Amino acid sequence: LAAPARRRCWAAAMPIALSSIYILNLRGEVLISRCFKNDTWDVSNLTEAFRLHVLQAKEGGAAPVRVMNDTHFMYIRHADVYVVLVAKTNSNVALGFKFVTELFALFRSYFGTEVNEDALMKHVSLVYELIDEVVDYGIPQNLSPEVLKLYIATEQDMIDRMGQKLQDRILGKKVDTAAKASATLQVTGAVSWRQEGIFYKKNQVFLDIVENVNLLLSTKGTVLRADVNGKILMRTLLSGMPDLKLGLNDKLGMEKDGAGGGSAGGSQRKARTIELDDHTFHHCVNMGKFASERTVSFTPPDGEFELMKYRITEGVNLPFRVLPVIKELGRTRIEANVKVKALFTDKLFALNVVIRIPVPKSTAKANVEVSVGRCKYKASKNCLEWKIPRFPGGEEAAVSANVELVST
């Protein structure tokens, strides 16, 4: 019974508990090192093992996780440096990589530039101070730049704060000085992403939904794949500690509301729902309320932030349908006729529509005629770029082009 029990304990990965962290350049030289526990090898032996088994390996270090002598190496290359996490226990690898990503985002926020070997060496003392602050005995802590900058400030941050104070006075925004003094409480509290004591003369909330539609069609016009990647961007200018709620009409929530109903009205409501395949939220969202009530409840950060990302693969309504007809007239001439129809209602319209029609690199010139908008040959992009300032719903636009090629 002992062996299976031991295997079960090994299979259940622990939260990330680091023994040490190293940042090396491409030659394997140690730039930054910090040891949290004395349960692994000596620093020189660790780095030498990493150089031999990863940097100089014939397979090029394809596997991002290596186990050598019961020691786990998790590493990521970023620009011209390697970040190596060393752990003795069977740690959560995904959480370790997420920690590295957030750590470098923190460095980027402090440096104001991309993180590379030169930037790390220029701010080496700051890097050590930040690592000591965000890792406690190998356990990652708060990596929020907004919180950390309250009490680990660079010279530029101090200048920015003086400018911000002047701007706040002009805009009428007031921040309680006592809230700034309690930075420790903010780090360990439930709302670490927002300061207390924020005040605006006028409370405002701005919300934008940005969606990208990806479409793959066959030569006959059949939709092979269609998906939507979207995100909700917010800008909040609110006083105090507000509690906001955002309702989503996704399929799971509507199905829960209409469960056991079986009425015609319930089926109509379900038909109008949108199924979200996956979604990720900002850490300010209360996930417990979302799971039970299907509402996004949160206390927002001050200013601009990304509330959520989502992806949809079913029930995608295409905004346009493109019907291209391409004919090759000999070896030095191509005739292209493209029709575009707006599939949305005539009560809506699209602005600044840009349609790019690829042409061969050997194109000499193109004679273009359009029903609406303007179309020009862009040699730098190897395409015909068709711009339509305003495209009403339900209408159709066409372009006809004769493309002459350089004879080869």
Tab-separated table of C-alpha atoms in Angstrom:
chain	number	residue	atom	x	y	z
A	1	LEU	CA	0.000	0.000	0.000
A	2	ALA	CA	2.926	2.308	0.531
A	3	ALA	CA	4.004	2.479	-3.114
A	4	PRO	CA	0.602	3.498	-4.604
A	5	ALA	CA	0.146	6.074	-1.868
A	6	ARG	CA	3.568	7.476	-2.642
A	7	ARG	CA	2.695	7.702	-6.342
A	8	ARG	CA	-0.560	9.512	-5.605
A	9	CYS	CA	1.288	12.090	-3.521
A	10	TRP	CA	3.784	12.586	-6.358
A	11	ALA	CA	1.047	12.958	-8.973
A	12	ALA	CA	-0.742	15.685	-7.033
A	13	ALA	CA	1.395	18.681	-7.997
A	14	MET	CA	1.932	21.208	-5.233
A	15	PRO	CA	1.531	24.959	-5.684
A	16	ILE	CA	4.740	26.478	-6.977
A	17	ALA	CA	7.365	26.432	-4.206
A	18	LEU	CA	10.717	27.562	-5.576
A	19	SER	CA	14.093	26.677	-4.187
A	20	SER	CA	15.853	29.291	-6.311
A	21	ILE	CA	15.550	31.456	-9.396
A	22	TYR	CA	18.240	32.265	-11.953
A	23	ILE	CA	18.433	34.592	-14.937
A	24	LEU	CA	21.170	33.626	-17.396
A	25	ASN	CA	22.332	35.048	-20.697
A	26	LEU	CA	22.571	32.970	-23.879
A	27	ARG	CA	26.126	31.885	-22.966
A	28	GLY	CA	24.895	30.405	-19.696
A	29	GLU	CA	26.449	33.087	-17.482
A	30	VAL	CA	24.469	33.954	-14.349
A	31	LEU	CA	23.127	37.520	-14.372
A	32	ILE	CA	20.697	37.322	-11.448
A	33	SER	CA	20.413	34.601	-8.814
A	34	ARG	CA	18.370	34.301	-5.663
A	35	CYS	CA	18.235	31.236	-3.412
A	36	PHE	CA	15.168	30.815	-1.182
A	37	LYS	CA	15.918	27.369	0.279
A	38	ASN	CA	19.073	25.338	0.824
A	39	ASP	CA	17.649	22.055	-0.480
A	40	THR	CA	19.314	21.934	-3.933
A	41	TRP	CA	22.813	21.868	-5.364
A	42	ASP	CA	25.434	24.571	-5.237
A	43	VAL	CA	24.898	27.516	-7.607
A	44	SER	CA	27.877	26.648	-9.787
A	45	ASN	CA	26.763	23.019	-10.110
A	46	LEU	CA	23.203	24.054	-10.964
A	47	THR	CA	24.199	26.465	-13.699
A	48	GLU	CA	26.763	24.021	-15.099
A	49	ALA	CA	24.115	21.283	-15.278
A	50	PHE	CA	21.745	23.682	-17.059
A	51	ARG	CA	24.416	24.611	-19.611
A	52	LEU	CA	25.290	20.992	-20.360
A	53	HIS	CA	21.810	19.478	-20.446
A	54	VAL	CA	19.852	22.370	-21.971
A	55	LEU	CA	21.926	25.052	-23.693
A	56	GLN	CA	24.434	22.643	-25.250
A	57	ALA	CA	21.993	19.768	-25.814
A	58	LYS	CA	21.626	18.545	-29.396
A	59	GLU	CA	17.841	18.761	-29.243
A	60	GLY	CA	18.166	22.473	-28.489
A	61	GLY	CA	16.421	22.373	-25.136
A	62	ALA	CA	12.987	21.651	-26.616
A	63	ALA	CA	11.438	20.477	-23.338
A	64	PRO	CA	10.809	23.431	-20.975
A	65	VAL	CA	10.939	21.157	-17.913
A	66	ARG	CA	13.872	18.946	-16.952
A	67	VAL	CA	14.359	16.648	-13.952
A	68	MET	CA	17.965	15.983	-12.920
A	69	ASN	CA	18.856	14.241	-9.662
A	70	ASP	CA	15.375	14.809	-8.195
A	71	THR	CA	15.626	18.523	-8.960
A	72	HIS	CA	13.099	20.182	-11.297
A	73	PHE	CA	14.290	22.809	-13.793
A	74	MET	CA	11.582	24.991	-15.390
A	75	TYR	CA	12.893	27.538	-17.856
A	76	ILE	CA	11.701	30.064	-20.430
A	77	ARG	CA	13.706	32.100	-22.893
A	78	HIS	CA	12.803	35.786	-23.015
A	79	ALA	CA	14.638	37.928	-25.581
A	80	ASP	CA	18.356	37.232	-24.950
A	81	VAL	CA	18.045	35.733	-21.450
A	82	TYR	CA	16.870	32.485	-19.848
A	83	VAL	CA	14.776	32.448	-16.679
A	84	VAL	CA	15.310	29.215	-14.724
A	85	LEU	CA	13.100	28.174	-11.813
A	86	VAL	CA	14.527	25.436	-9.610
A	87	ALA	CA	12.299	23.393	-7.305
A	88	LYS	CA	12.865	20.263	-5.239
A	89	THR	CA	9.166	19.416	-4.949
A	90	ASN	CA	6.751	18.424	-7.711
A	91	SER	CA	5.527	21.966	-8.287
A	92	ASN	CA	2.760	23.313	-10.501
A	93	VAL	CA	4.636	23.974	-13.747
A	94	ALA	CA	1.905	26.077	-15.368
A	95	LEU	CA	1.817	28.313	-12.310
A	96	GLY	CA	5.592	28.635	-12.453
A	97	PHE	CA	5.507	29.801	-16.075
A	98	LYS	CA	2.685	32.206	-15.251
A	99	PHE	CA	4.831	33.616	-12.446
A	100	VAL	CA	7.715	34.227	-14.881
A	101	THR	CA	5.384	35.971	-17.340
A	102	GLU	CA	3.997	38.255	-14.639
A	103	LEU	CA	7.484	38.885	-13.227
A	104	PHE	CA	8.789	40.127	-16.582
A	105	ALA	CA	5.662	42.243	-17.037
A	106	LEU	CA	6.532	43.786	-13.670
A	107	PHE	CA	10.113	44.433	-14.802
A	108	ARG	CA	8.820	46.023	-18.025
A	109	SER	CA	6.535	48.290	-16.017
A	110	TYR	CA	9.458	49.487	-13.873
A	111	PHE	CA	12.091	49.717	-16.629
A	112	GLY	CA	9.850	51.414	-19.197
A	113	THR	CA	11.582	49.350	-21.909
A	114	GLU	CA	11.745	45.763	-23.106
A	115	VAL	CA	13.444	43.376	-20.699
A	116	ASN	CA	16.776	42.054	-21.971
A	117	GLU	CA	20.302	41.486	-20.666
A	118	ASP	CA	21.296	45.157	-20.876
A	119	ALA	CA	18.142	46.337	-19.092
A	120	LEU	CA	18.574	43.787	-16.294
A	121	MET	CA	22.208	44.773	-15.734
A	122	LYS	CA	21.267	48.462	-15.743
A	123	HIS	CA	18.630	47.910	-13.019
A	124	VAL	CA	20.270	45.019	-11.169
A	125	SER	CA	19.633	46.386	-7.677
A	126	LEU	CA	15.990	47.064	-8.500
A	127	VAL	CA	15.602	43.520	-9.868
A	128	TYR	CA	16.865	41.998	-6.616
A	129	GLU	CA	14.589	44.258	-4.575
A	130	LEU	CA	11.545	43.265	-6.631
A	131	ILE	CA	12.339	39.531	-6.488
A	132	ASP	CA	12.732	39.710	-2.702
A	133	GLU	CA	9.389	41.489	-2.468
A	134	VAL	CA	7.307	39.212	-4.736
A	135	VAL	CA	8.694	35.842	-3.522
A	136	ASP	CA	8.469	34.803	0.130
A	137	TYR	CA	10.354	31.592	0.983
A	138	GLY	CA	9.815	30.359	-2.582
A	139	ILE	CA	6.088	31.208	-2.700
A	140	PRO	CA	5.064	33.913	-5.232
A	141	GLN	CA	3.169	36.849	-3.752
A	142	ASN	CA	1.528	39.959	-5.186
A	143	LEU	CA	3.005	40.965	-8.565
A	144	SER	CA	0.718	43.909	-9.289
A	145	PRO	CA	2.808	46.891	-10.515
A	146	GLU	CA	0.176	49.341	-9.244
A	147	VAL	CA	0.520	48.022	-5.698
A	148	LEU	CA	4.284	47.528	-5.652
A	149	LYS	CA	4.960	51.030	-6.963
A	150	LEU	CA	3.283	52.437	-3.853
A	151	TYR	CA	6.320	51.556	-1.766
A	152	ILE	CA	9.049	50.484	-4.247
A	153	ALA	CA	9.445	53.585	-6.367
A	154	THR	CA	12.104	54.566	-8.887
A	155	GLU	CA	13.286	58.108	-9.422
A	156	GLN	CA	11.054	58.396	-12.489
A	157	ASP	CA	8.071	57.177	-10.473
A	158	MET	CA	8.612	59.967	-7.955
A	159	ILE	CA	8.640	62.526	-10.793
A	160	ASP	CA	5.497	60.985	-12.289
A	161	ARG	CA	3.730	61.119	-8.919
A	162	MET	CA	4.455	64.831	-8.588
A	163	GLY	CA	3.002	65.381	-12.068
A	164	GLN	CA	0.008	63.191	-11.224
A	165	LYS	CA	-0.716	65.206	-8.069
A	166	LEU	CA	-0.797	68.379	-10.169
A	167	GLN	CA	-3.081	66.723	-12.732
A	168	ASP	CA	-5.392	65.405	-10.009
A	169	ARG	CA	-5.814	68.904	-8.615
A	170	ILE	CA	-6.758	70.193	-12.074
A	171	LEU	CA	-9.282	67.364	-12.649
A	172	GLY	CA	-10.684	67.595	-9.144
A	173	LYS	CA	-9.570	64.097	-8.126
A	174	LYS	CA	-8.560	63.648	-4.499
A	175	VAL	CA	-6.743	60.728	-2.928
A	176	ASP	CA	-6.628	60.283	0.824
A	177	THR	CA	-3.022	60.376	2.017
A	178	ALA	CA	-3.827	57.867	4.749
A	179	ALA	CA	-4.680	55.301	2.074
A	180	LYS	CA	-1.219	55.659	0.549
A	181	ALA	CA	0.416	55.206	3.925
A	182	SER	CA	-1.352	51.864	4.391
A	183	ALA	CA	0.331	50.113	1.456
A	184	THR	CA	0.923	46.987	3.518
A	185	LEU	CA	-2.785	46.668	4.210
A	186	GLN	CA	-3.510	46.988	0.520
A	187	VAL	CA	-1.067	44.219	-0.399
A	188	THR	CA	-2.513	41.779	2.110
A	189	GLY	CA	-6.145	42.921	1.785
A	190	ALA	CA	-8.950	41.602	-0.390
A	191	VAL	CA	-8.792	44.494	-2.911
A	192	SER	CA	-5.114	44.929	-3.705
A	193	TRP	CA	-5.711	46.467	-7.151
A	194	ARG	CA	-7.468	49.625	-5.951
A	195	GLN	CA	-6.539	52.339	-3.483
A	196	GLU	CA	-8.973	53.570	-0.899
A	197	GLY	CA	-10.005	57.207	-0.694
A	198	ILE	CA	-10.310	57.886	-4.449
A	199	PHE	CA	-12.692	60.741	-5.182
A	200	TYR	CA	-14.062	62.218	-8.425
A	201	LYS	CA	-16.401	65.140	-8.790
A	202	LYS	CA	-18.147	63.244	-11.605
A	203	ASN	CA	-18.390	59.437	-11.633
A	204	GLN	CA	-18.014	57.898	-15.094
A	205	VAL	CA	-17.709	54.407	-16.604
A	206	PHE	CA	-16.686	53.702	-20.208
A	207	LEU	CA	-17.011	50.236	-21.769
A	208	ASP	CA	-15.802	49.038	-25.184
A	209	ILE	CA	-16.247	45.604	-26.761
A	210	VAL	CA	-13.596	44.752	-29.347
A	211	GLU	CA	-14.103	41.624	-31.464
A	212	ASN	CA	-11.996	39.992	-34.191
A	213	VAL	CA	-13.809	37.650	-36.582
A	214	ASN	CA	-11.615	34.929	-38.143
A	215	LEU	CA	-13.079	33.202	-41.204
A	216	LEU	CA	-11.884	30.444	-43.530
A	217	LEU	CA	-13.854	29.800	-46.745
A	218	SER	CA	-13.569	27.103	-49.394
A	219	THR	CA	-13.292	27.935	-53.098
A	220	LYS	CA	-17.060	27.382	-53.388
A	221	GLY	CA	-17.855	29.858	-50.621
A	222	THR	CA	-18.569	27.276	-47.908
A	223	VAL	CA	-17.603	28.336	-44.383
A	224	LEU	CA	-14.920	25.922	-43.160
A	225	ARG	CA	-14.141	27.677	-39.894
A	226	ALA	CA	-15.403	30.787	-38.146
A	227	ASP	CA	-14.610	32.076	-34.680
A	228	VAL	CA	-14.677	35.322	-32.760
A	229	ASN	CA	-12.028	36.517	-30.297
A	230	GLY	CA	-13.328	39.350	-28.166
A	231	LYS	CA	-12.385	41.430	-25.165
A	232	ILE	CA	-14.172	43.922	-22.928
A	233	LEU	CA	-12.181	47.064	-22.160
A	234	MET	CA	-13.219	49.438	-19.396
A	235	ARG	CA	-12.229	52.838	-18.083
A	236	THR	CA	-13.620	53.671	-14.660
A	237	LEU	CA	-13.522	57.060	-12.968
A	238	LEU	CA	-15.404	56.252	-9.767
A	239	SER	CA	-15.144	57.384	-6.172
A	240	GLY	CA	-14.640	55.106	-3.191
A	241	MET	CA	-14.827	51.299	-3.509
A	242	PRO	CA	-17.696	50.702	-5.974
A	243	ASP	CA	-19.245	47.281	-6.620
A	244	LEU	CA	-20.179	46.898	-10.298
A	245	LYS	CA	-22.197	44.175	-12.011
A	246	LEU	CA	-22.198	43.238	-15.677
A	247	GLY	CA	-24.763	40.780	-17.057
A	248	LEU	CA	-23.903	38.328	-19.842
A	249	ASN	CA	-26.487	36.664	-22.070
A	250	ASP	CA	-24.335	33.570	-22.602
A	251	LYS	CA	-25.935	30.169	-23.196
A	252	LEU	CA	-25.088	28.692	-19.805
A	253	GLY	CA	-26.760	31.484	-17.899
A	254	MET	CA	-29.906	31.471	-20.047
A	255	GLU	CA	-30.209	27.703	-19.896
A	256	LYS	CA	-30.074	27.899	-16.107
A	257	ASP	CA	-32.827	30.532	-16.047
A	258	GLY	CA	-35.045	28.541	-18.422
A	259	ALA	CA	-34.419	25.075	-16.963
A	260	GLY	CA	-37.676	23.152	-16.594
A	261	GLY	CA	-39.678	25.999	-18.144
A	262	GLY	CA	-40.410	24.540	-21.543
A	263	SER	CA	-42.429	27.583	-22.615
A	264	ALA	CA	-42.418	29.239	-26.031
A	265	GLY	CA	-41.013	32.403	-24.483
A	266	GLY	CA	-38.220	30.403	-22.892
A	267	SER	CA	-37.276	28.834	-26.230
A	268	GLN	CA	-37.231	32.274	-27.883
A	269	ARG	CA	-34.941	33.598	-25.167
A	270	LYS	CA	-32.636	30.608	-25.616
A	271	ALA	CA	-32.476	31.177	-29.361
A	272	ARG	CA	-31.060	34.650	-28.774
A	273	THR	CA	-28.303	33.448	-26.458
A	274	ILE	CA	-24.586	33.364	-27.216
A	275	GLU	CA	-22.441	30.420	-26.220
A	276	LEU	CA	-19.002	31.377	-24.914
A	277	ASP	CA	-16.513	28.551	-25.516
A	278	ASP	CA	-13.965	29.924	-23.074
A	279	HIS	CA	-13.363	33.120	-21.175
A	280	THR	CA	-10.822	34.654	-18.816
A	281	PHE	CA	-11.444	37.467	-16.332
A	282	HIS	CA	-9.439	40.182	-14.660
A	283	HIS	CA	-8.520	39.162	-11.114
A	284	CYS	CA	-10.911	41.785	-9.712
A	285	VAL	CA	-13.934	39.652	-10.752
A	286	ASN	CA	-15.724	37.658	-8.060
A	287	MET	CA	-15.647	34.154	-9.582
A	288	GLY	CA	-17.966	32.733	-6.901
A	289	LYS	CA	-20.824	35.012	-7.932
A	290	PHE	CA	-20.166	34.345	-11.608
A	291	ALA	CA	-20.437	30.587	-11.064
A	292	SER	CA	-23.705	30.862	-9.129
A	293	GLU	CA	-25.472	33.872	-10.688
A	294	ARG	CA	-23.799	34.191	-14.126
A	295	THR	CA	-23.175	37.880	-13.469
A	296	VAL	CA	-19.777	39.549	-13.514
A	297	SER	CA	-19.462	41.281	-10.129
A	298	PHE	CA	-16.284	43.251	-9.432
A	299	THR	CA	-14.642	46.207	-7.735
A	300	PRO	CA	-12.758	47.784	-10.664
A	301	PRO	CA	-9.231	49.212	-10.676
A	302	ASP	CA	-8.988	52.952	-11.158
A	303	GLY	CA	-8.515	53.899	-14.805
A	304	GLU	CA	-8.207	51.616	-17.847
A	305	PHE	CA	-8.102	47.817	-17.683
A	306	GLU	CA	-9.210	44.692	-19.573
A	307	LEU	CA	-12.192	43.132	-17.820
A	308	MET	CA	-12.405	39.854	-19.765
A	309	LYS	CA	-11.476	37.912	-22.888
A	310	TYR	CA	-13.704	35.374	-24.600
A	311	ARG	CA	-13.949	33.156	-27.674
A	312	ILE	CA	-17.003	32.043	-29.693
A	313	THR	CA	-16.999	29.282	-32.333
A	314	GLU	CA	-20.729	28.597	-32.790
A	315	GLY	CA	-23.502	30.818	-34.110
A	316	VAL	CA	-21.060	33.325	-35.639
A	317	ASN	CA	-22.935	35.807	-37.843
A	318	LEU	CA	-20.612	37.005	-40.595
A	319	PRO	CA	-20.710	40.783	-41.116
A	320	PHE	CA	-19.769	40.557	-44.824
A	321	ARG	CA	-19.772	38.070	-47.657
A	322	VAL	CA	-17.004	38.356	-50.243
A	323	LEU	CA	-17.513	36.901	-53.734
A	324	PRO	CA	-14.249	36.991	-55.724
A	325	VAL	CA	-13.842	36.003	-59.388
A	326	ILE	CA	-10.224	35.867	-60.593
A	327	LYS	CA	-9.280	35.140	-64.216
A	328	GLU	CA	-5.816	34.722	-65.691
A	329	LEU	CA	-5.662	36.221	-69.198
A	330	GLY	CA	-2.369	34.946	-70.487
A	331	ARG	CA	0.909	35.128	-68.609
A	332	THR	CA	1.013	38.899	-68.058
A	333	ARG	CA	-2.554	39.854	-67.208
A	334	ILE	CA	-5.086	39.120	-64.460
A	335	GLU	CA	-8.688	40.220	-64.231
A	336	ALA	CA	-10.226	40.478	-60.751
A	337	ASN	CA	-13.885	41.130	-59.957
A	338	VAL	CA	-14.827	41.242	-56.276
A	339	LYS	CA	-18.269	41.811	-54.800
A	340	VAL	CA	-18.822	42.511	-51.101
A	341	LYS	CA	-22.255	42.376	-49.489
A	342	ALA	CA	-23.074	43.594	-45.982
A	343	LEU	CA	-25.069	40.891	-44.171
A	344	PHE	CA	-26.142	42.996	-41.200
A	345	THR	CA	-29.389	44.942	-40.935
A	346	ASP	CA	-29.934	48.185	-42.842
A	347	LYS	CA	-30.316	49.970	-39.500
A	348	LEU	CA	-26.554	49.613	-38.973
A	349	PHE	CA	-23.523	50.687	-40.976
A	350	ALA	CA	-19.800	49.959	-40.953
A	351	LEU	CA	-17.168	52.688	-40.925
A	352	ASN	CA	-13.692	52.746	-42.467
A	353	VAL	CA	-13.912	49.328	-44.136
A	354	VAL	CA	-10.605	48.205	-45.701
A	355	ILE	CA	-10.477	45.268	-48.136
A	356	ARG	CA	-7.098	44.017	-49.387
A	357	ILE	CA	-6.943	41.919	-52.560
A	358	PRO	CA	-3.558	40.140	-52.931
A	359	VAL	CA	-1.735	40.423	-56.268
A	360	PRO	CA	1.532	38.831	-57.490
A	361	LYS	CA	4.846	40.470	-56.621
A	362	SER	CA	5.534	40.874	-60.345
A	363	THR	CA	2.645	43.336	-60.736
A	364	ALA	CA	3.576	46.325	-62.911
A	365	LYS	CA	0.348	48.336	-62.692
A	366	ALA	CA	-3.384	47.972	-62.089
A	367	ASN	CA	-6.409	49.722	-63.572
A	368	VAL	CA	-9.200	49.745	-60.997
A	369	GLU	CA	-12.878	50.708	-61.068
A	370	VAL	CA	-15.077	50.727	-57.946
A	371	SER	CA	-18.765	51.296	-57.266
A	372	VAL	CA	-18.056	52.992	-53.955
A	373	GLY	CA	-14.971	54.194	-52.105
A	374	ARG	CA	-11.417	54.269	-53.444
A	375	CYS	CA	-9.045	51.485	-54.482
A	376	LYS	CA	-5.317	51.751	-55.210
A	377	TYR	CA	-2.469	49.375	-55.928
A	378	LYS	CA	-0.051	49.203	-52.977
A	379	ALA	CA	3.294	47.901	-54.190
A	380	SER	CA	4.714	47.759	-50.637
A	381	LYS	CA	1.905	45.397	-49.551
A	382	ASN	CA	1.507	43.517	-52.874
A	383	CYS	CA	-2.227	44.128	-52.880
A	384	LEU	CA	-5.093	46.272	-54.075
A	385	GLU	CA	-6.288	48.260	-51.079
A	386	TRP	CA	-9.979	49.146	-51.244
A	387	LYS	CA	-11.224	51.671	-48.684
A	388	ILE	CA	-14.925	52.331	-48.065
A	389	PRO	CA	-15.607	55.160	-45.569
A	390	ARG	CA	-19.229	54.120	-44.909
A	391	PHE	CA	-20.834	50.754	-45.741
A	392	PRO	CA	-24.611	50.582	-44.966
A	393	GLY	CA	-26.130	47.244	-44.013
A	394	GLY	CA	-27.782	45.141	-46.714
A	395	GLU	CA	-25.972	46.926	-49.561
A	396	GLU	CA	-23.438	45.597	-52.054
A	397	ALA	CA	-20.211	47.053	-53.400
A	398	ALA	CA	-18.024	45.891	-56.292
A	399	VAL	CA	-14.532	46.426	-57.619
A	400	SER	CA	-13.130	45.489	-61.026
A	401	ALA	CA	-9.372	45.475	-61.688
A	402	ASN	CA	-7.124	44.658	-64.625
A	403	VAL	CA	-3.679	43.769	-63.332
A	404	GLU	CA	-0.683	43.800	-65.665
A	405	LEU	CA	2.354	41.690	-64.725
A	406	VAL	CA	5.996	42.025	-65.637
A	407	SER	CA	6.901	39.363	-68.210
A	408	THR	CA	9.508	36.917	-66.957
